[in-house]
Coordinates of C-alpha atoms in Angstrom, one line a residue:
Chain A
M45 CA 0.0 0.0 0.0
Y46 CA 3.0 2.3 0.5
L47 CA 4.1 1.9 -3.1
F48 CA 4.4 5.5 -3.7
K49 CA 6.1 6.6 -0.5
K50 CA 9.5 7.3 -1.9
K51 CA 11.7 6.5 1.1
H52 CA 10.3 3.1 1.8
A53 CA 12.1 0.8 -0.5
E54 CA 14.9 -1.6 0.5
I55 CA 17.6 0.2 2.5
P56 CA 21.0 -1.3 1.7
L57 CA 22.3 -3.1 4.8
K58 CA 25.8 -1.6 4.7
R59 CA 24.4 1.9 4.8
I60 CA 22.2 1.2 7.8
N61 CA 25.2 -0.3 9.6
S62 CA 27.3 2.7 9.0
A63 CA 24.4 5.0 9.9
V64 CA 23.8 3.4 13.3
D65 CA 27.4 2.9 14.0
P66 CA 28.0 4.5 17.4
M67 CA 31.5 5.3 16.4
Q68 CA 30.1 7.7 13.8
D69 CA 27.7 9.6 15.9
D70 CA 26.8 11.9 13.2
E71 CA 23.1 12.8 13.0
D72 CA 23.5 14.3 9.5
L73 CA 24.8 11.0 8.2
Y74 CA 22.0 9.2 9.8
F75 CA 19.3 11.2 8.1
S76 CA 21.1 11.7 4.8
A77 CA 21.7 8.0 4.3
K78 CA 20.6 7.4 0.7
V79 CA 17.7 5.0 0.2
E80 CA 16.5 3.6 -3.0
G81 CA 13.3 5.1 -4.5
Y82 CA 10.4 2.9 -5.6
W83 CA 11.1 3.3 -9.3
T84 CA 14.8 2.6 -8.8
T85 CA 14.0 -0.7 -7.2
I86 CA 11.6 -1.6 -9.9
F87 CA 14.1 -0.7 -12.6
K88 CA 16.8 -2.8 -10.9
R89 CA 14.5 -5.8 -10.7
F90 CA 13.5 -5.2 -14.3
C91 CA 17.1 -5.4 -15.3
R92 CA 17.5 -8.8 -13.8
H93 CA 15.6 -10.3 -16.7
W94 CA 17.5 -10.5 -20.0
Y95 CA 14.3 -10.4 -22.0
G96 CA 13.3 -7.1 -20.4
I97 CA 16.6 -5.5 -21.4
A98 CA 16.4 -7.1 -24.8
G99 CA 12.9 -5.8 -25.3
L100 CA 13.9 -2.3 -24.2
I101 CA 16.9 -2.2 -26.5
V102 CA 15.0 -3.5 -29.5
L103 CA 12.1 -1.1 -28.9
A104 CA 14.4 1.8 -28.5
A105 CA 16.2 0.9 -31.7
L106 CA 12.9 0.6 -33.6
I107 CA 11.7 4.0 -32.3
F108 CA 15.1 5.5 -33.2
C109 CA 14.9 4.0 -36.7
A110 CA 11.4 5.3 -37.2
I111 CA 12.3 8.8 -36.1
A112 CA 15.6 9.0 -37.9
A113 CA 14.5 7.1 -41.1
P114 CA 15.2 10.1 -43.4
V115 CA 18.8 10.2 -42.1
L116 CA 19.4 6.5 -42.1
T117 CA 18.7 5.8 -45.7
P118 CA 19.4 7.7 -48.9
Y119 CA 16.2 6.6 -50.6
E120 CA 12.6 7.9 -50.4
Y121 CA 9.9 5.5 -49.5
D122 CA 7.6 6.5 -52.4
K123 CA 10.3 7.2 -55.1
I124 CA 9.5 4.9 -58.1
D125 CA 12.7 3.9 -59.8
F126 CA 12.3 1.3 -62.6
S127 CA 16.0 1.1 -63.2
A128 CA 16.3 -0.6 -59.8
A129 CA 13.7 -3.2 -60.7
P130 CA 14.3 -4.2 -64.3
M131 CA 11.2 -5.7 -66.1
G132 CA 9.1 -5.0 -63.0
Q133 CA 10.9 -7.8 -61.2
P134 CA 11.5 -7.2 -57.5
Q135 CA 15.3 -7.4 -56.8
P136 CA 16.7 -9.6 -54.0
P137 CA 18.7 -8.0 -51.1
S138 CA 22.0 -6.5 -52.2
R139 CA 24.6 -4.0 -51.0
E140 CA 22.7 -1.0 -52.4
H141 CA 19.3 -2.3 -51.2
L142 CA 19.6 -4.1 -47.9
F143 CA 16.1 -5.6 -48.1
G144 CA 15.9 -5.6 -51.9
T145 CA 13.4 -3.6 -53.9
D146 CA 9.7 -4.1 -54.7
R147 CA 8.4 -4.3 -58.3
L148 CA 8.4 -0.5 -58.6
G149 CA 12.0 -0.3 -57.7
R150 CA 11.4 1.3 -54.3
D151 CA 14.0 0.5 -51.7
Y152 CA 12.4 -2.1 -49.3
F153 CA 14.6 -1.2 -46.3
T154 CA 13.4 2.4 -46.5
R155 CA 9.8 1.3 -46.7
C156 CA 10.2 -1.0 -43.7
L157 CA 11.7 1.8 -41.7
Y158 CA 8.9 4.2 -42.6
G159 CA 6.4 1.4 -41.9
G160 CA 7.7 1.4 -38.3
R161 CA 6.7 5.1 -38.1
I162 CA 3.1 4.2 -39.0
S163 CA 2.9 1.1 -36.8
L164 CA 4.4 2.7 -33.7
L165 CA 2.4 5.9 -34.1
I166 CA -0.8 4.1 -34.5
G167 CA -0.1 1.7 -31.7
F168 CA 0.8 4.4 -29.2
S169 CA -1.9 6.8 -30.2
A170 CA -4.7 4.2 -30.2
V171 CA -3.7 3.0 -26.7
A172 CA -3.6 6.7 -25.6
I173 CA -7.2 7.1 -26.7
Q174 CA -8.2 3.8 -25.0
L175 CA -6.7 5.1 -21.8
L176 CA -8.3 8.5 -22.0
I177 CA -11.7 6.8 -22.3
G178 CA -11.1 3.8 -20.2
I179 CA -9.4 5.2 -17.0
P180 CA -12.0 7.9 -16.2
L181 CA -14.9 5.5 -16.8
G182 CA -13.2 2.9 -14.6
C183 CA -12.7 5.5 -11.8
I184 CA -16.3 6.6 -12.0
A185 CA -17.7 3.1 -12.0
G186 CA -15.5 1.8 -9.2
Y187 CA -15.5 4.8 -6.9
Y188 CA -19.1 6.1 -7.2
R189 CA -20.8 2.7 -7.9
G190 CA -24.6 3.1 -8.3
I191 CA -26.3 3.8 -11.5
A192 CA -23.2 5.0 -13.3
D193 CA -21.5 1.7 -12.5
Q194 CA -24.5 -0.2 -13.8
L195 CA -24.6 1.7 -17.1
I196 CA -20.9 1.3 -17.7
C197 CA -20.9 -2.4 -16.9
R198 CA -23.8 -3.0 -19.3
F199 CA -21.9 -1.2 -21.9
I200 CA -18.9 -3.3 -21.4
D201 CA -21.1 -6.5 -21.5
F202 CA -22.4 -5.3 -24.9
F203 CA -18.9 -4.8 -26.2
S204 CA -17.7 -8.2 -24.9
C205 CA -20.4 -10.1 -26.9
V206 CA -19.9 -8.3 -30.2
P207 CA -16.6 -9.5 -31.7
S208 CA -14.4 -6.4 -31.7
T209 CA -12.6 -7.5 -34.8
F210 CA -15.9 -7.4 -36.7
L211 CA -16.7 -3.9 -35.5
I212 CA -13.2 -2.6 -36.3
L213 CA -13.3 -4.1 -39.8
L214 CA -16.8 -2.8 -40.3
V215 CA -16.4 0.8 -39.1
N216 CA -13.1 1.1 -41.0
A217 CA -14.8 -0.1 -44.1
L218 CA -17.6 2.5 -43.7
L219 CA -15.2 5.3 -43.0
K220 CA -12.6 6.6 -45.5
P221 CA -9.4 4.7 -44.8
S222 CA -6.9 7.0 -43.2
M223 CA -4.4 6.9 -40.4
F224 CA -6.6 9.1 -38.3
N225 CA -9.6 6.8 -38.7
V226 CA -7.7 3.7 -37.9
I227 CA -6.4 5.3 -34.7
L228 CA -9.9 6.5 -33.8
V229 CA -11.6 3.1 -34.4
L230 CA -8.9 1.1 -32.6
G231 CA -9.1 3.6 -29.7
V232 CA -12.9 3.7 -29.5
F233 CA -13.4 -0.1 -29.6
G234 CA -10.6 -1.1 -27.3
W235 CA -11.0 0.7 -24.0
T236 CA -13.3 -1.8 -22.1
G237 CA -10.4 -3.9 -20.8
Y238 CA -8.8 -0.8 -19.1
T239 CA -12.1 0.2 -17.6
R240 CA -12.7 -3.2 -16.2
F241 CA -9.2 -3.3 -14.8
V242 CA -9.3 0.2 -13.1
R243 CA -12.8 -0.5 -11.8
S244 CA -11.8 -3.7 -10.1
Y245 CA -8.9 -2.0 -8.4
F246 CA -11.1 0.9 -7.2
L247 CA -13.7 -1.5 -5.8
S248 CA -11.2 -3.0 -3.4
L249 CA -9.1 0.2 -2.7
R250 CA -12.1 2.4 -1.9
E251 CA -12.7 0.2 1.2
Q252 CA -9.2 0.6 2.5
E253 CA -8.3 2.5 5.7
F254 CA -6.2 5.1 3.9
V255 CA -9.2 6.1 1.8
Q256 CA -11.4 6.4 4.9
A257 CA -8.7 8.4 6.5
A258 CA -8.5 10.8 3.5
K259 CA -12.3 11.1 3.6
A260 CA -12.3 11.7 7.4
A261 CA -9.6 14.4 6.9
G262 CA -12.1 16.2 4.6
L263 CA -10.2 15.9 1.4
K264 CA -12.0 16.6 -1.9
E265 CA -13.3 13.6 -3.7
R266 CA -11.3 14.6 -6.7
T267 CA -8.1 14.5 -4.6
I268 CA -9.0 11.2 -3.2
V269 CA -9.7 9.6 -6.6
F270 CA -6.8 11.1 -8.5
K271 CA -4.1 11.5 -5.8
H272 CA -4.8 8.6 -3.4
I273 CA -6.4 5.8 -5.3
L274 CA -5.5 6.1 -9.0
P275 CA -1.7 5.9 -8.5
H276 CA -2.1 2.4 -7.0
T277 CA -3.6 1.2 -10.3
L278 CA -1.0 2.7 -12.6
T279 CA 1.9 0.4 -12.0
P280 CA -0.1 -2.8 -12.9
L281 CA -1.7 -0.8 -15.7
I282 CA 1.7 -0.3 -17.5
L283 CA 1.8 -4.0 -18.0
S284 CA -1.6 -4.0 -19.9
V285 CA -0.5 -0.9 -21.8
S286 CA 2.6 -2.5 -23.3
M287 CA 0.5 -5.5 -24.3
G288 CA -2.2 -3.2 -25.6
I289 CA 0.2 -1.3 -27.9
G290 CA 1.3 -4.7 -29.3
G291 CA -2.3 -5.6 -29.9
A292 CA -3.1 -2.4 -31.6
I293 CA -0.1 -2.8 -33.9
L294 CA -1.3 -6.3 -34.8
S295 CA -4.8 -5.0 -35.5
E296 CA -3.5 -2.2 -37.7
S297 CA -1.4 -4.6 -39.7
G298 CA -4.4 -6.9 -40.1
L299 CA -6.6 -4.0 -41.3
S300 CA -4.0 -2.8 -43.7
Y301 CA -3.5 -6.3 -45.0
L302 CA -7.2 -6.4 -45.9
G303 CA -7.0 -3.0 -47.5
L304 CA -9.0 -1.3 -44.9
G305 CA -6.1 0.6 -43.2
M306 CA -3.2 2.5 -44.7
Q307 CA -3.3 3.0 -48.5
E308 CA -0.5 3.1 -51.1
P309 CA 2.0 4.7 -51.3
I310 CA 2.1 5.0 -47.5
P311 CA 4.3 2.1 -46.4
S312 CA 2.5 0.0 -43.7
W313 CA 3.8 -3.4 -42.8
G314 CA 0.4 -5.0 -43.2
A315 CA -0.2 -3.4 -46.6
M316 CA 3.3 -4.4 -47.7
I317 CA 2.6 -8.0 -46.9
A318 CA -0.6 -7.8 -48.9
G319 CA 1.2 -6.3 -51.8
A320 CA 3.9 -9.0 -51.7
Q321 CA 1.4 -11.9 -51.7
E322 CA 1.7 -12.6 -55.4
Y323 CA 5.5 -12.8 -55.0
T324 CA 5.7 -15.1 -52.0
N325 CA 7.3 -17.8 -54.2
S326 CA 9.5 -15.7 -56.5
A327 CA 10.5 -12.9 -54.1
P328 CA 9.9 -14.2 -50.6
W329 CA 11.9 -11.4 -48.9
L330 CA 9.1 -9.0 -49.7
S331 CA 6.8 -10.7 -47.3
V332 CA 9.4 -12.0 -44.8
F333 CA 10.9 -8.6 -43.8
P334 CA 7.7 -6.7 -42.9
G335 CA 6.3 -9.8 -41.1
L336 CA 9.5 -10.1 -39.0
M337 CA 9.4 -6.4 -38.3
I338 CA 5.8 -6.7 -36.9
T339 CA 6.8 -9.8 -34.8
L340 CA 9.9 -8.0 -33.5
T341 CA 8.0 -4.9 -32.5
V342 CA 5.2 -6.7 -30.7
L343 CA 7.5 -9.3 -29.1
S344 CA 9.7 -6.5 -27.7
L345 CA 6.6 -4.9 -26.1
C346 CA 5.5 -8.3 -24.7
F347 CA 9.0 -8.9 -23.2
I348 CA 9.0 -5.4 -21.6
G349 CA 5.6 -6.1 -20.2
E350 CA 6.6 -9.5 -18.8
A351 CA 9.9 -8.2 -17.2
F352 CA 7.9 -5.4 -15.7
R353 CA 5.3 -7.8 -14.3
Q354 CA 8.1 -9.7 -12.6
A355 CA 9.6 -6.4 -11.3
I356 CA 6.5 -5.1 -9.7
D357 CA 5.6 -8.5 -8.1
P358 CA 8.7 -10.7 -7.6
R359 CA 6.6 -13.4 -5.9
A360 CA 4.5 -13.8 -9.1
N361 CA 6.8 -16.6 -10.3
Chain B
M135 CA -29.5 -29.2 -9.7
N136 CA -32.6 -27.1 -9.0
S137 CA -30.7 -23.9 -8.0
G138 CA -28.2 -24.6 -10.8
L139 CA -31.1 -24.5 -13.2
K140 CA -32.2 -21.2 -11.7
F141 CA -28.7 -19.9 -12.2
V142 CA -28.7 -20.8 -15.9
I143 CA -32.2 -19.3 -16.4
K144 CA -30.9 -16.1 -14.8
R145 CA -28.0 -16.0 -17.2
L146 CA -30.5 -16.6 -20.1
L147 CA -32.6 -13.6 -19.0
V148 CA -29.5 -11.4 -18.9
M149 CA -28.8 -12.3 -22.5
I150 CA -32.1 -11.0 -23.7
P151 CA -31.5 -7.2 -23.3
L152 CA -28.0 -7.8 -24.7
L153 CA -29.4 -9.5 -27.8
F154 CA -31.8 -6.6 -28.1
A155 CA -29.0 -4.1 -28.0
V156 CA -27.0 -6.0 -30.6
T157 CA -30.0 -6.0 -33.0
L158 CA -30.6 -2.3 -32.4
A159 CA -27.0 -1.5 -33.0
S160 CA -26.7 -3.4 -36.2
Y161 CA -30.1 -2.0 -37.5
L162 CA -29.0 1.6 -36.8
L163 CA -25.6 1.0 -38.4
M164 CA -27.4 -0.2 -41.6
T165 CA -29.8 2.7 -41.7
I166 CA -27.1 5.4 -41.4
T167 CA -25.2 3.9 -44.3
P168 CA -25.9 5.2 -47.8
G169 CA -28.1 3.3 -50.2
D170 CA -31.7 2.4 -50.6
P171 CA -32.9 0.0 -47.9
M172 CA -35.3 -1.5 -50.4
A173 CA -32.4 -3.1 -52.2
M174 CA -32.2 -5.5 -49.3
Y175 CA -35.7 -6.9 -50.0
V176 CA -35.9 -6.9 -53.8
G177 CA -32.2 -7.2 -54.8
Q178 CA -30.0 -4.5 -56.3
D179 CA -30.4 -5.4 -59.9
Q180 CA -34.2 -5.5 -59.8
L181 CA -34.2 -2.2 -58.0
R182 CA -32.3 -0.5 -60.9
Q183 CA -34.9 -1.7 -63.4
M184 CA -37.9 -0.4 -61.5
T185 CA -39.7 2.8 -62.5
P186 CA -40.3 5.4 -59.7
T187 CA -44.0 4.5 -59.5
Q188 CA -43.2 0.8 -59.1
K189 CA -40.6 1.7 -56.5
E190 CA -43.2 3.7 -54.6
Q191 CA -45.8 0.9 -54.7
R192 CA -43.2 -1.6 -53.6
R193 CA -42.1 0.6 -50.8
E194 CA -45.7 0.9 -49.6
A195 CA -46.1 -2.9 -49.9
L196 CA -43.0 -3.6 -47.9
G197 CA -43.9 -0.9 -45.4
L198 CA -40.6 1.0 -45.8
N199 CA -42.4 4.4 -45.7
R200 CA -43.2 3.9 -42.1
P201 CA -41.2 5.4 -39.2
I202 CA -37.8 3.8 -38.5
I203 CA -38.7 2.4 -35.1
V204 CA -41.7 0.5 -36.7
R205 CA -39.4 -0.8 -39.4
Y206 CA -36.9 -2.0 -36.8
F207 CA -39.6 -4.1 -35.1
D208 CA -40.6 -5.4 -38.5
W209 CA -37.0 -6.5 -39.2
L210 CA -36.9 -8.0 -35.7
D211 CA -40.1 -9.9 -36.5
D212 CA -38.6 -11.1 -39.8
I213 CA -35.5 -12.4 -38.0
L214 CA -37.6 -14.2 -35.4
H215 CA -39.3 -15.9 -38.3
G216 CA -35.9 -16.9 -39.7
T217 CA -35.6 -14.5 -42.7
F218 CA -32.7 -12.1 -43.0
G219 CA -33.3 -10.8 -46.5
T220 CA -31.3 -11.2 -49.6
S221 CA -27.6 -10.7 -50.2
F222 CA -26.7 -7.8 -52.5
K223 CA -24.0 -9.8 -54.1
T224 CA -25.4 -13.2 -54.7
G225 CA -29.1 -12.5 -54.5
Q226 CA -29.5 -15.6 -52.4
P227 CA -31.5 -15.6 -49.1
I228 CA -29.0 -14.9 -46.3
E229 CA -30.4 -17.4 -43.8
K230 CA -29.6 -20.2 -46.4
E231 CA -26.1 -18.9 -46.9
I232 CA -25.4 -18.6 -43.2
G233 CA -26.9 -22.1 -42.6
Q234 CA -24.3 -23.6 -44.9
R235 CA -21.4 -21.8 -43.2
I236 CA -22.1 -21.6 -39.5
G237 CA -21.5 -25.3 -39.0
I238 CA -18.0 -25.1 -40.6
T239 CA -16.9 -22.2 -38.4
M240 CA -18.3 -23.8 -35.2
S241 CA -16.7 -27.2 -35.8
L242 CA -13.4 -25.6 -36.8
N243 CA -13.3 -23.5 -33.6
I244 CA -14.4 -26.4 -31.4
I245 CA -11.6 -28.6 -32.9
T246 CA -9.1 -25.8 -32.4
L247 CA -10.2 -25.2 -28.8
F248 CA -10.2 -28.9 -28.0
L249 CA -6.7 -29.4 -29.3
T250 CA -5.4 -26.3 -27.5
Y251 CA -6.8 -27.5 -24.2
L252 CA -5.6 -31.1 -24.9
V253 CA -2.0 -30.1 -25.3
G254 CA -1.9 -26.8 -23.3
I255 CA -3.2 -28.2 -20.0
P256 CA -0.7 -31.1 -19.6
L257 CA 2.1 -28.8 -20.8
G258 CA 1.1 -26.1 -18.2
I259 CA 1.0 -28.7 -15.4
Y260 CA 4.4 -30.0 -16.5
C261 CA 5.8 -26.5 -16.4
A262 CA 4.3 -25.9 -12.9
K263 CA 5.9 -29.1 -11.6
H264 CA 9.3 -28.2 -13.0
K265 CA 9.1 -24.5 -12.1
N266 CA 11.8 -22.3 -13.6
G267 CA 13.3 -25.3 -15.5
I268 CA 14.3 -25.1 -19.2
V269 CA 10.9 -26.2 -20.5
D270 CA 9.1 -23.7 -18.2
N271 CA 11.2 -20.8 -19.3
A272 CA 11.0 -21.8 -23.0
V273 CA 7.2 -22.1 -22.8
M274 CA 7.0 -18.7 -21.1
L275 CA 9.0 -17.0 -23.8
Y276 CA 7.2 -19.0 -26.5
S277 CA 3.8 -17.9 -25.3
Y278 CA 4.8 -14.3 -26.1
V279 CA 6.2 -15.3 -29.5
G280 CA 2.8 -17.0 -30.2
I281 CA 0.8 -13.8 -29.6
S282 CA 3.3 -11.6 -31.4
L283 CA 3.1 -13.4 -34.7
P284 CA 0.6 -11.8 -37.0
A285 CA -1.9 -14.6 -38.0
F286 CA -2.2 -13.5 -41.6
W287 CA 1.5 -13.4 -42.2
L288 CA 2.1 -16.8 -40.5
S289 CA -0.6 -18.3 -42.7
I290 CA 0.8 -16.9 -45.9
M291 CA 4.3 -18.1 -45.0
A292 CA 2.9 -21.6 -44.1
I293 CA 1.0 -21.8 -47.4
T294 CA 4.1 -20.7 -49.4
L295 CA 6.2 -23.3 -47.6
F296 CA 4.0 -26.3 -47.2
A297 CA 1.6 -25.9 -50.1
V298 CA 3.6 -24.1 -52.8
K299 CA 7.2 -25.1 -52.3
L300 CA 7.0 -28.6 -50.6
K301 CA 3.5 -29.5 -51.9
W302 CA 2.9 -31.5 -48.7
L303 CA -0.5 -30.0 -47.9
P304 CA -3.3 -28.4 -49.8
G305 CA -3.3 -24.7 -49.4
L306 CA -6.9 -23.6 -49.9
G307 CA -10.5 -24.6 -49.2
L308 CA -11.8 -27.6 -47.2
S309 CA -11.9 -30.4 -49.8
D310 CA -10.2 -31.4 -53.0
L311 CA -12.7 -31.0 -55.8
T312 CA -10.7 -33.0 -58.3
L313 CA -11.2 -36.2 -56.3
K314 CA -13.4 -38.5 -58.3
N315 CA -15.8 -40.9 -56.5
P316 CA -13.8 -40.9 -53.3
T317 CA -14.4 -43.6 -50.7
F318 CA -15.5 -42.5 -47.2
W319 CA -12.0 -42.8 -45.8
Q320 CA -10.4 -40.9 -48.7
E321 CA -12.8 -38.1 -48.0
V322 CA -12.0 -38.0 -44.3
W323 CA -8.3 -38.0 -45.0
D324 CA -8.8 -35.3 -47.5
T325 CA -10.6 -33.1 -45.0
I326 CA -8.0 -33.7 -42.3
K327 CA -5.3 -32.7 -44.8
H328 CA -7.1 -29.5 -45.5
L329 CA -7.6 -28.7 -41.8
I330 CA -4.0 -29.3 -40.7
M331 CA -2.7 -25.8 -41.6
P332 CA -5.6 -23.5 -40.5
V333 CA -6.2 -25.5 -37.3
G334 CA -2.6 -26.2 -36.6
L335 CA -1.5 -22.6 -36.9
T336 CA -4.2 -21.4 -34.5
V337 CA -3.4 -24.1 -32.0
I338 CA 0.4 -23.5 -32.2
T339 CA 0.0 -19.7 -31.6
G340 CA -2.5 -20.1 -28.8
L341 CA -0.8 -23.0 -27.1
G342 CA 1.8 -21.0 -25.2
S343 CA -0.6 -18.6 -23.5
M344 CA -2.9 -21.5 -22.6
A345 CA 0.0 -23.4 -21.0
R346 CA 1.2 -20.3 -19.1
A347 CA -2.3 -19.6 -17.7
E348 CA -2.7 -23.2 -16.7
R349 CA 0.8 -23.2 -15.0
N350 CA 0.0 -20.1 -12.9
L351 CA -3.3 -21.6 -11.9
Y352 CA -1.8 -24.8 -10.9
L353 CA 0.9 -23.1 -8.8
D354 CA -1.9 -21.0 -7.1
V355 CA -4.0 -24.1 -6.3
I356 CA -1.2 -26.4 -5.1
N357 CA -0.1 -23.9 -2.5
Q358 CA -3.6 -23.6 -1.0
D359 CA -4.3 -24.7 2.6
Y360 CA -6.8 -27.4 1.6
V361 CA -4.2 -29.2 -0.5
R362 CA -1.8 -29.2 2.4
T363 CA -4.6 -30.4 4.7
A364 CA -5.4 -33.2 2.3
R365 CA -1.7 -34.3 2.3
A366 CA -1.4 -33.9 6.0
K367 CA -4.3 -36.2 6.7
G368 CA -2.5 -38.8 4.7
L369 CA -4.4 -39.1 1.5
P370 CA -2.4 -40.8 -1.3
E371 CA -0.7 -38.2 -3.6
R372 CA -2.9 -39.5 -6.5
K373 CA -6.1 -38.6 -4.6
V374 CA -4.7 -35.2 -3.5
K375 CA -4.0 -34.4 -7.2
W376 CA -7.2 -35.7 -8.8
G377 CA -9.7 -35.0 -6.0
H378 CA -8.4 -31.7 -4.8
A379 CA -5.9 -30.0 -7.0
Y380 CA -6.8 -30.7 -10.6
R381 CA -10.5 -30.1 -10.0
N382 CA -9.9 -26.6 -8.9
V383 CA -7.4 -26.0 -11.7
M384 CA -10.2 -26.9 -14.1
L385 CA -12.6 -24.3 -12.6
P386 CA -11.3 -21.1 -14.2
L387 CA -10.7 -23.0 -17.4
A388 CA -14.4 -23.7 -17.7
S389 CA -15.2 -20.1 -17.4
E390 CA -12.5 -19.2 -20.0
I391 CA -14.1 -21.4 -22.7
G392 CA -16.5 -18.5 -23.5
G393 CA -13.8 -16.0 -23.8
S394 CA -11.6 -18.3 -25.9
L395 CA -14.5 -19.0 -28.2
A396 CA -15.0 -15.3 -28.6
G397 CA -11.4 -14.8 -29.4
L398 CA -11.4 -17.6 -31.9
I399 CA -14.4 -16.2 -33.7
G400 CA -12.6 -12.9 -33.9
G401 CA -9.5 -14.6 -35.3
S402 CA -11.5 -16.7 -37.8
Y403 CA -12.2 -13.5 -39.9
I404 CA -8.7 -13.4 -41.2
I405 CA -7.7 -17.1 -41.0
E406 CA -10.8 -18.2 -43.0
T407 CA -10.3 -15.5 -45.6
I408 CA -6.7 -16.5 -46.2
F409 CA -7.3 -20.2 -46.3
A410 CA -10.5 -19.7 -48.4
I411 CA -12.6 -21.7 -45.9
P412 CA -16.3 -21.2 -46.6
G413 CA -17.2 -20.3 -43.0
L414 CA -18.9 -17.5 -41.3
G415 CA -15.7 -15.5 -40.8
A416 CA -14.8 -15.4 -44.4
Y417 CA -18.4 -14.7 -45.3
S418 CA -18.5 -11.7 -43.0
T419 CA -15.1 -10.4 -44.1
N420 CA -16.1 -10.6 -47.7
A421 CA -19.5 -8.9 -47.0
I422 CA -17.6 -6.0 -45.3
L423 CA -15.2 -5.7 -48.2
D424 CA -18.1 -5.7 -50.7
R425 CA -20.3 -3.4 -48.5
D426 CA -23.0 -6.1 -48.6
Y427 CA -25.1 -4.5 -45.9
P428 CA -27.9 -7.1 -45.3
V429 CA -25.2 -9.8 -44.9
I430 CA -23.2 -7.5 -42.6
M431 CA -26.2 -7.0 -40.3
A432 CA -27.0 -10.7 -40.3
T433 CA -23.5 -11.9 -39.7
L434 CA -22.9 -9.3 -36.9
L435 CA -26.0 -10.6 -35.2
M436 CA -25.0 -14.3 -35.7
S437 CA -21.5 -13.9 -34.5
S438 CA -22.7 -12.0 -31.4
V439 CA -25.1 -14.8 -30.7
L440 CA -22.3 -17.4 -31.1
V441 CA -20.2 -15.5 -28.6
M442 CA -23.2 -15.2 -26.2
V443 CA -23.8 -19.0 -26.5
G444 CA -20.1 -19.5 -25.8
Y445 CA -20.4 -17.5 -22.6
L446 CA -23.6 -19.3 -21.6
V447 CA -21.9 -22.7 -22.1
S448 CA -19.1 -21.7 -19.9
D449 CA -21.5 -20.5 -17.2
I450 CA -23.2 -23.9 -17.3
L451 CA -19.9 -25.7 -17.2
Y452 CA -18.8 -23.6 -14.3
C453 CA -22.0 -24.5 -12.5
V454 CA -21.4 -28.2 -13.2
V455 CA -17.8 -28.2 -11.9
D456 CA -18.2 -25.8 -9.0
P457 CA -21.0 -26.8 -6.5
R458 CA -20.5 -23.5 -4.7
I459 CA -22.2 -21.6 -7.5
R460 CA -25.2 -23.7 -7.2
V461 CA -25.6 -23.0 -3.5
Q462 CA -25.4 -19.3 -3.8

């Protein structure tokens, strides 16, 4: 329950010994003995797992590549160059074109890098929208209970029995395919999990003594909800967020594969796989590379999530 | 079983307003989309050939000039009588087309679910017994690889490898149409060959998460007080395991069947489309891509009903395996 009290984490034994050593009767030292903060402890525990570090490094590299794409490659993602693909034949990987070229002579490595921009942007923004809708609704349902809780729960029930893949496909098909619409649809149809999660935490936390104490002290309800209860749900929420971003990236690639997401010439990994489908036999690298990029991105997010789970609850395993 | 029956009836009653909400949502979605709703009843080609007067008469006869809420209840009435209208694309009655496909999707998903449980549960228990061993760690990492692989990409890769390059397995459809006068066993073997890839891929990707969930459950249960009590009073290990531990490990699994089924139905949209399996998933995806509104409405309703039935089945199973639910 004291997760967020800074000076509560493991105090290194050596420091305590020196601090209480009667030979060093120095009050200053006693009170200035450095203790680890909560997040430092979490980070140290996180680093114990190789897959957490690997996930972090890979994700950082992918984000770096996405941002620095124009600097990293001399080509443009939509520059058609028939001299690089004679007879409209995709070229295999070579020194000039690391991942080869597609049938229009566009450098595939460049397209994969720019595809990362699209996927990561959509993944992060869609989850941001989900959180913006999901967390406040979860707070309201869990803290205030009553009719609001009933309404929100019935709404979640409704969403849980309609396959969300269907709704996402359908609404994307009805709207004009664009990045903004994909983000909006993934955000609007994916928040129920977060609401359920926050709500369940609120239900148990609102009965705890520290909330009663806060109430008795006459704090505003807003302060109690946002400063005293909500922070307790955020640490476990990070876990679902990293999984959620991965899920959104997978959904986007599926949508783009079916032609309901990003449109040519914008390079999206899903759309690139769809475009490469007729060449799976003659030019397999065209579908292998974008698929590996998707897997790598989602897997790094999953690994970060798992290492984080172990870090916040070392007894879990 | 009397109070158990009451529980099931209560769950059924909860389903009714949900079903109502789904029908309302799909009807409203259809009416806000562009196009003449009459096309749904007479077919798009015939609609184009009709004169304005004919259209007006027909509209009157079909009752389409009445307020939207009345039309909604009419549509509901039609559905309750088993008519969903005609498909824009094929001009066939939708209920007939759904009837041919729903069995395929259901049996495909049930086979997949069965195989995932069949392999996932023992694997999970093995991992729990050899906690933090090589197999345990491998399964944990593998479960994340399983959920990270995009299903459509994996399917394309598998078709390229096994059907196009190696020619071991057929790539598309459910049966080989070139087979002439096959015997019964030839037909069975043919169907199995067609199922290996779509079912196998779903099982392989879902297996890891299943095993991991089962492992965590088992570790939870085995450390409970009643298991220790059972051991302490001298029950043989076999009885402790089968009578006390496994039974409680199965509990949450029963309640998860509904959720897994919902997930599988969600996944079947893309898998069925890629493998050209004539099921409900491919049918709905194609309807969405063709903007075939009557079919979209009907399939949205049908897949929601399937998911609800899945949840109901898991409620009933939960009631069967956990006597405490019946007492409450």
